[in-house]
PDB file of C-alpha atoms in Angstrom:
ATOM      1  CA  MET A   1     101.539 101.041 121.383  1.00 66.00           C
ATOM      2  CA  THR A   2      99.945 103.524 119.372  1.00 89.00           C
ATOM      3  CA  LEU A   3     100.411 103.299 115.475  1.00 95.00           C
ATOM      4  CA  PRO A   4     101.952 106.574 113.536  1.00 97.00           C
ATOM      5  CA  ASN A   5      99.619 108.018 110.926  1.00 98.00           C
ATOM      6  CA  PRO A   6     100.020 106.048 107.464  1.00 98.00           C
ATOM      7  CA  ILE A   7     101.919 108.661 105.107  1.00 98.00           C
ATOM      8  CA  LEU A   8     102.636 109.066 101.441  1.00 98.00           C
ATOM      9  CA  TYR A   9     105.511 107.210  99.720  1.00 98.00           C
ATOM     10  CA  ASP A  10     108.092 109.762  98.639  1.00 98.00           C
ATOM     11  CA  PRO A  11     110.481 107.781  95.613  1.00 98.00           C
ATOM     12  CA  SER A  12     113.004 110.196  97.169  1.00 97.00           C
ATOM     13  CA  ARG A  13     112.926 109.334 101.028  1.00 97.00           C
ATOM     14  CA  HIS A  14     111.398 105.750 100.973  1.00 98.00           C
ATOM     15  CA  LYS A  15     113.032 104.025  97.634  1.00 97.00           C
ATOM     16  CA  PRO A  16     114.907 102.117 100.007  1.00 97.00           C
ATOM     17  CA  LEU A  17     111.705 100.240 101.500  1.00 98.00           C
ATOM     18  CA  LEU A  18     110.832  98.693  98.225  1.00 98.00           C
ATOM     19  CA  SER A  19     112.491  95.549  99.138  1.00 98.00           C
ATOM     20  CA  GLN A  20     110.347  95.380 102.382  1.00 98.00           C
ATOM     21  CA  LEU A  21     107.244  96.158 100.555  1.00 98.00           C
ATOM     22  CA  ALA A  22     108.387  93.198  97.947  1.00 98.00           C
ATOM     23  CA  SER A  23     108.849  90.983 101.323  1.00 98.00           C
ATOM     24  CA  ILE A  24     105.474  91.833 102.492  1.00 98.00           C
ATOM     25  CA  HIS A  25     103.703  91.298  98.939  1.00 98.00           C
ATOM     26  CA  ALA A  26     105.664  87.735  99.102  1.00 98.00           C
ATOM     27  CA  SER A  27     104.411  86.958 102.573  1.00 97.00           C
ATOM     28  CA  CYS A  28     100.749  87.654 101.627  1.00 97.00           C
ATOM     29  CA  ILE A  29     100.638  85.232  98.515  1.00 97.00           C
ATOM     30  CA  LEU A  30     102.152  82.741 100.274  1.00 97.00           C
ATOM     31  CA  GLN A  31     100.663  82.666 103.580  1.00 94.00           C
ATOM     32  CA  ASP A  32      97.131  83.693 102.421  1.00 93.00           C
ATOM     33  CA  GLY A  33      96.964  82.899  98.923  1.00 94.00           C
ATOM     34  CA  THR A  34      96.511  86.533  97.755  1.00 95.00           C
ATOM     35  CA  LEU A  35      95.797  86.974  94.419  1.00 95.00           C
ATOM     36  CA  ALA A  36      98.633  89.353  94.101  1.00 96.00           C
ATOM     37  CA  SER A  37      99.638  89.483  90.372  1.00 96.00           C
ATOM     38  CA  PHE A  38     102.986  86.374  90.875  1.00 97.00           C
ATOM     39  CA  ILE A  39     102.437  82.522  91.437  1.00 97.00           C
ATOM     40  CA  PRO A  40     104.744  81.096  93.725  1.00 97.00           C
ATOM     41  CA  THR A  41     107.228  78.234  92.323  1.00 96.00           C
ATOM     42  CA  ARG A  42     108.186  75.181  94.118  1.00 93.00           C
ATOM     43  CA  GLN A  43     111.728  74.622  94.875  1.00 93.00           C
ATOM     44  CA  LYS A  44     113.053  70.776  94.851  1.00 94.00           C
ATOM     45  CA  THR A  45     112.465  70.753  98.819  1.00 94.00           C
ATOM     46  CA  GLY A  46     109.087  71.290  98.239  1.00 91.00           C
ATOM     47  CA  ARG A  47     108.985  74.921  99.704  1.00 94.00           C
ATOM     48  CA  LEU A  48     107.159  77.854  97.489  1.00 95.00           C
ATOM     49  CA  THR A  49     108.875  80.983  96.963  1.00 96.00           C
ATOM     50  CA  ILE A  50     108.534  84.057  94.854  1.00 97.00           C
ATOM     51  CA  ASP A  51     111.743  85.596  93.219  1.00 97.00           C
ATOM     52  CA  HIS A  52     112.380  88.432  95.609  1.00 98.00           C
ATOM     53  CA  LEU A  53     114.083  90.565  92.540  1.00 98.00           C
ATOM     54  CA  LYS A  54     111.039  90.338  90.253  1.00 98.00           C
ATOM     55  CA  LEU A  55     108.880  91.852  93.166  1.00 98.00           C
ATOM     56  CA  VAL A  56     111.248  94.402  93.732  1.00 98.00           C
ATOM     57  CA  ASN A  57     111.009  95.184  90.251  1.00 98.00           C
ATOM     58  CA  PHE A  58     107.333  95.075  90.544  1.00 98.00           C
ATOM     59  CA  TRP A  59     107.464  98.035  93.238  1.00 98.00           C
ATOM     60  CA  LEU A  60     110.251  99.756  90.954  1.00 98.00           C
ATOM     61  CA  ALA A  61     107.549 100.351  88.477  1.00 98.00           C
ATOM     62  CA  TYR A  62     104.975 101.520  90.781  1.00 98.00           C
ATOM     63  CA  ASN A  63     107.863 104.185  91.965  1.00 98.00           C
ATOM     64  CA  GLN A  64     108.312 105.003  88.496  1.00 98.00           C
ATOM     65  CA  GLN A  65     104.271 105.818  88.342  1.00 98.00           C
ATOM     66  CA  VAL A  66     104.296 107.338  91.568  1.00 98.00           C
ATOM     67  CA  GLU A  67     107.114 109.526  90.051  1.00 98.00           C
ATOM     68  CA  GLU A  68     104.959 110.348  86.844  1.00 98.00           C
ATOM     69  CA  GLY A  69     102.186 111.115  88.935  1.00 97.00           C
ATOM     70  CA  SER A  70      99.816 108.157  87.600  1.00 98.00           C
ATOM     71  CA  ARG A  71      99.846 106.683  91.254  1.00 98.00           C
ATOM     72  CA  ALA A  72      99.840 107.253  94.723  1.00 98.00           C
ATOM     73  CA  ILE A  73     101.150 104.942  97.671  1.00 98.00           C
ATOM     74  CA  VAL A  74     100.437 104.781 101.301  1.00 98.00           C
ATOM     75  CA  LEU A  75     102.629 103.584 103.842  1.00 98.00           C
ATOM     76  CA  GLN A  76     101.927 102.324 107.645  1.00 98.00           C
ATOM     77  CA  PHE A  77     104.510 102.672 109.832  1.00 98.00           C
ATOM     78  CA  ALA A  78     104.891  99.948 112.814  1.00 97.00           C
ATOM     79  CA  ASP A  79     106.322 103.219 114.922  1.00 96.00           C
ATOM     80  CA  GLU A  80     107.924 106.294 114.636  1.00 94.00           C
ATOM     81  CA  SER A  81     111.110 105.468 113.889  1.00 93.00           C
ATOM     82  CA  GLU A  82     109.784 104.701 109.906  1.00 92.00           C
ATOM     83  CA  GLU A  83     111.810 101.829 109.609  1.00 94.00           C
ATOM     84  CA  VAL A  84     109.774  98.547 109.422  1.00 97.00           C
ATOM     85  CA  VAL A  85     106.493  98.845 107.250  1.00 98.00           C
ATOM     86  CA  ALA A  86     103.426  97.576 108.565  1.00 98.00           C
ATOM     87  CA  GLY A  87     101.212  97.664 105.765  1.00 98.00           C
ATOM     88  CA  VAL A  88     100.742  99.442 102.415  1.00 98.00           C
ATOM     89  CA  VAL A  89      98.021 100.159  99.735  1.00 98.00           C
ATOM     90  CA  SER A  90      98.452 102.429  96.212  1.00 98.00           C
ATOM     91  CA  LEU A  91      96.066 104.498  94.210  1.00 98.00           C
ATOM     92  CA  TYR A  92      96.244 104.002  90.362  1.00 98.00           C
ATOM     93  CA  MET A  93      94.884 107.315  88.406  1.00 98.00           C
ATOM     94  CA  PRO A  94      94.786 106.551  85.066  1.00 97.00           C
ATOM     95  CA  GLY A  95      95.264 108.735  82.682  1.00 94.00           C
ATOM     96  CA  THR A  96      91.771 109.207  80.886  1.00 94.00           C
ATOM     97  CA  GLU A  97      89.968 112.009  79.760  1.00 96.00           C
ATOM     98  CA  THR A  98      86.785 110.299  79.995  1.00 97.00           C
ATOM     99  CA  GLY A  99      87.050 109.560  83.784  1.00 96.00           C
ATOM    100  CA  PRO A 100      89.682 112.080  85.192  1.00 97.00           C
ATOM    101  CA  PHE A 101      87.691 111.628  88.291  1.00 98.00           C
ATOM    102  CA  ARG A 102      88.638 107.501  88.478  1.00 98.00           C
ATOM    103  CA  SER A 103      90.827 105.819  90.736  1.00 98.00           C
ATOM    104  CA  GLU A 104      91.609 101.985  91.327  1.00 98.00           C
ATOM    105  CA  VAL A 105      92.865 100.514  94.584  1.00 98.00           C
ATOM    106  CA  HIS A 106      95.958  98.414  94.189  1.00 98.00           C
ATOM    107  CA  LYS A 107      97.719  95.839  96.602  1.00 97.00           C
ATOM    108  CA  LEU A 108      96.702  96.421  99.901  1.00 98.00           C
ATOM    109  CA  LEU A 109      99.019  94.223 101.868  1.00 98.00           C
ATOM    110  CA  VAL A 110      99.434  94.351 105.449  1.00 97.00           C
ATOM    111  CA  SER A 111     102.282  92.476 106.863  1.00 97.00           C
ATOM    112  CA  PRO A 112     101.071  89.157 109.117  1.00 96.00           C
ATOM    113  CA  GLN A 113     103.265  90.285 111.568  1.00 95.00           C
ATOM    114  CA  HIS A 114     100.927  93.155 112.099  1.00 96.00           C
ATOM    115  CA  ARG A 115      97.359  92.264 111.503  1.00 95.00           C
ATOM    116  CA  PHE A 116      94.339  93.007 113.794  1.00 93.00           C
ATOM    117  CA  LYS A 117      95.933  96.466 114.267  1.00 95.00           C
ATOM    118  CA  GLY A 118      93.108  98.346 111.992  1.00 96.00           C
ATOM    119  CA  ILE A 119      95.965  98.753 109.640  1.00 97.00           C
ATOM    120  CA  ALA A 120      93.951  98.125 106.780  1.00 97.00           C
ATOM    121  CA  ARG A 121      91.285 100.587 108.058  1.00 97.00           C
ATOM    122  CA  ARG A 122      94.074 103.284 108.558  1.00 98.00           C
ATOM    123  CA  LEU A 123      95.459 102.886 105.193  1.00 98.00           C
ATOM    124  CA  MET A 124      92.386 103.037 103.243  1.00 98.00           C
ATOM    125  CA  GLY A 125      91.324 105.959 104.779  1.00 98.00           C
ATOM    126  CA  ARG A 126      94.408 107.752 103.952  1.00 98.00           C
ATOM    127  CA  LEU A 127      94.227 106.411 100.758  1.00 98.00           C
ATOM    128  CA  GLU A 128      90.537 108.125 100.256  1.00 98.00           C
ATOM    129  CA  GLU A 129      92.154 111.283 101.158  1.00 98.00           C
ATOM    130  CA  VAL A 130      94.416 111.378  98.737  1.00 98.00           C
ATOM    131  CA  ALA A 131      91.653 110.432  96.331  1.00 98.00           C
ATOM    132  CA  ARG A 132      89.877 113.103  97.165  1.00 98.00           C
ATOM    133  CA  GLU A 133      92.917 115.814  97.107  1.00 97.00           C
ATOM    134  CA  SER A 134      93.823 114.287  93.732  1.00 98.00           C
ATOM    135  CA  GLY A 135      90.226 114.674  92.066  1.00 98.00           C
ATOM    136  CA  ARG A 136      89.610 110.885  92.013  1.00 98.00           C
ATOM    137  CA  GLY A 137      86.779 110.827  93.932  1.00 97.00           C
ATOM    138  CA  LEU A 138      85.347 107.626  92.294  1.00 98.00           C
ATOM    139  CA  VAL A 139      87.593 104.852  93.813  1.00 98.00           C
ATOM    140  CA  MET A 140      86.935 101.288  92.519  1.00 98.00           C
ATOM    141  CA  LEU A 141      88.600  97.780  93.675  1.00 98.00           C
ATOM    142  CA  ASP A 142      88.439  94.240  93.429  1.00 98.00           C
ATOM    143  CA  THR A 143      88.993  90.817  95.718  1.00 97.00           C
ATOM    144  CA  THR A 144      88.713  87.426  95.289  1.00 97.00           C
ATOM    145  CA  ILE A 145      85.540  86.158  96.482  1.00 97.00           C
ATOM    146  CA  GLY A 146      85.566  84.194  99.913  1.00 94.00           C
ATOM    147  CA  SER A 147      88.964  85.988 100.840  1.00 93.00           C
ATOM    148  CA  GLY A 148      89.371  88.143 104.061  1.00 88.00           C
ATOM    149  CA  ALA A 149      89.402  91.331 102.068  1.00 91.00           C
ATOM    150  CA  GLU A 150      85.942  90.681 100.911  1.00 93.00           C
ATOM    151  CA  LEU A 151      84.600  91.128 104.179  1.00 93.00           C
ATOM    152  CA  VAL A 152      86.615  94.249 104.572  1.00 94.00           C
ATOM    153  CA  TYR A 153      85.457  96.653 102.315  1.00 97.00           C
ATOM    154  CA  PRO A 154      81.742  96.580 102.964  1.00 97.00           C
ATOM    155  CA  LYS A 155      82.884  97.938 106.343  1.00 96.00           C
ATOM    156  CA  LEU A 156      84.460 100.777 104.766  1.00 97.00           C
ATOM    157  CA  GLY A 157      81.347 101.729 102.730  1.00 97.00           C
ATOM    158  CA  TYR A 158      82.187 100.211  99.402  1.00 98.00           C
ATOM    159  CA  ILE A 159      79.702  98.930  97.128  1.00 98.00           C
ATOM    160  CA  VAL A 160      79.534  95.351  95.398  1.00 98.00           C
ATOM    161  CA  PHE A 161      78.937  95.998  91.360  1.00 97.00           C
ATOM    162  CA  GLY A 162      79.706  92.806  90.218  1.00 98.00           C
ATOM    163  CA  ASP A 163      81.433  89.287  90.079  1.00 98.00           C
ATOM    164  CA  VAL A 164      83.456  87.672  87.299  1.00 98.00           C
ATOM    165  CA  PRO A 165      83.821  84.107  87.650  1.00 98.00           C
ATOM    166  CA  LYS A 166      87.131  82.227  87.061  1.00 98.00           C
ATOM    167  CA  TYR A 167      88.934  85.951  87.006  1.00 98.00           C
ATOM    168  CA  GLY A 168      92.329  84.497  88.055  1.00 97.00           C
ATOM    169  CA  ILE A 169      94.658  81.528  89.103  1.00 97.00           C
ATOM    170  CA  HIS A 170      94.762  80.936  92.745  1.00 97.00           C
ATOM    171  CA  PRO A 171      98.530  81.231  93.639  1.00 97.00           C
ATOM    172  CA  LEU A 172      98.738  78.347  95.921  1.00 96.00           C
ATOM    173  CA  THR A 173      96.340  75.743  94.526  1.00 95.00           C
ATOM    174  CA  GLY A 174      95.986  76.569  90.547  1.00 96.00           C
ATOM    175  CA  GLU A 175      92.444  76.524  90.944  1.00 97.00           C
ATOM    176  CA  LEU A 176      90.661  79.575  88.869  1.00 98.00           C
ATOM    177  CA  VAL A 177      88.838  81.844  91.428  1.00 98.00           C
ATOM    178  CA  ASP A 178      86.157  84.575  91.321  1.00 98.00           C
ATOM    179  CA  GLU A 179      86.388  87.860  91.758  1.00 98.00           C
ATOM    180  CA  ARG A 180      84.261  90.034  93.155  1.00 98.00           C
ATOM    181  CA  TRP A 181      84.028  94.050  92.394  1.00 98.00           C
ATOM    182  CA  PHE A 182      83.471  97.118  94.780  1.00 98.00           C
ATOM    183  CA  TYR A 183      83.170 101.117  94.062  1.00 98.00           C
ATOM    184  CA  LYS A 184      83.113 103.882  96.332  1.00 98.00           C
ATOM    185  CA  ASP A 185      81.884 107.608  95.535  1.00 98.00           C
ATOM    186  CA  LEU A 186      83.700 110.334  97.426  1.00 98.00           C
ATOM    187  CA  ARG A 187      82.567 113.225  95.516  1.00 95.00           C
ATOM    188  CA  GLY A 188      79.234 113.660  97.456  1.00 83.00           C
TER     189      GLY A 188
END
């Protein structure tokens, strides 16, 4: 089955999908150990969980930023019905007079059920279109060294510009992990 084109998140249409985005976010943390803002808690049963409401509130804040114009969110649906989200990525466009051309990629997350279909590439392609259209052609991002994402970004033309040791806490092991920073200049 062919995937539909990724689309821009529209708060008036897509806000009911925030629970799905929260679930994808949680699954990437819990299954992959993705460094994505939250650390799970261990239940008495030993099972790791993340408070779903906390994740929904995180995405509600992103929704607010979309409404304010400082963020764009790109959605990849599993099919034309636009009922099941397969992946998501956001572009943060900070309000700065000294760098109105800069943007940052946040939360490239692909549902484990929909991986190895080129979704990350599709999402990033659409995100780059949005960056160009918004005059935000200097795109920066970061990812944990040793993660699968670290291998994806160079294939998409992103250039490493530095590493930060002991940048964050791994959500599953509690160990400090190193972060790698990338950029891509779409302005030329």
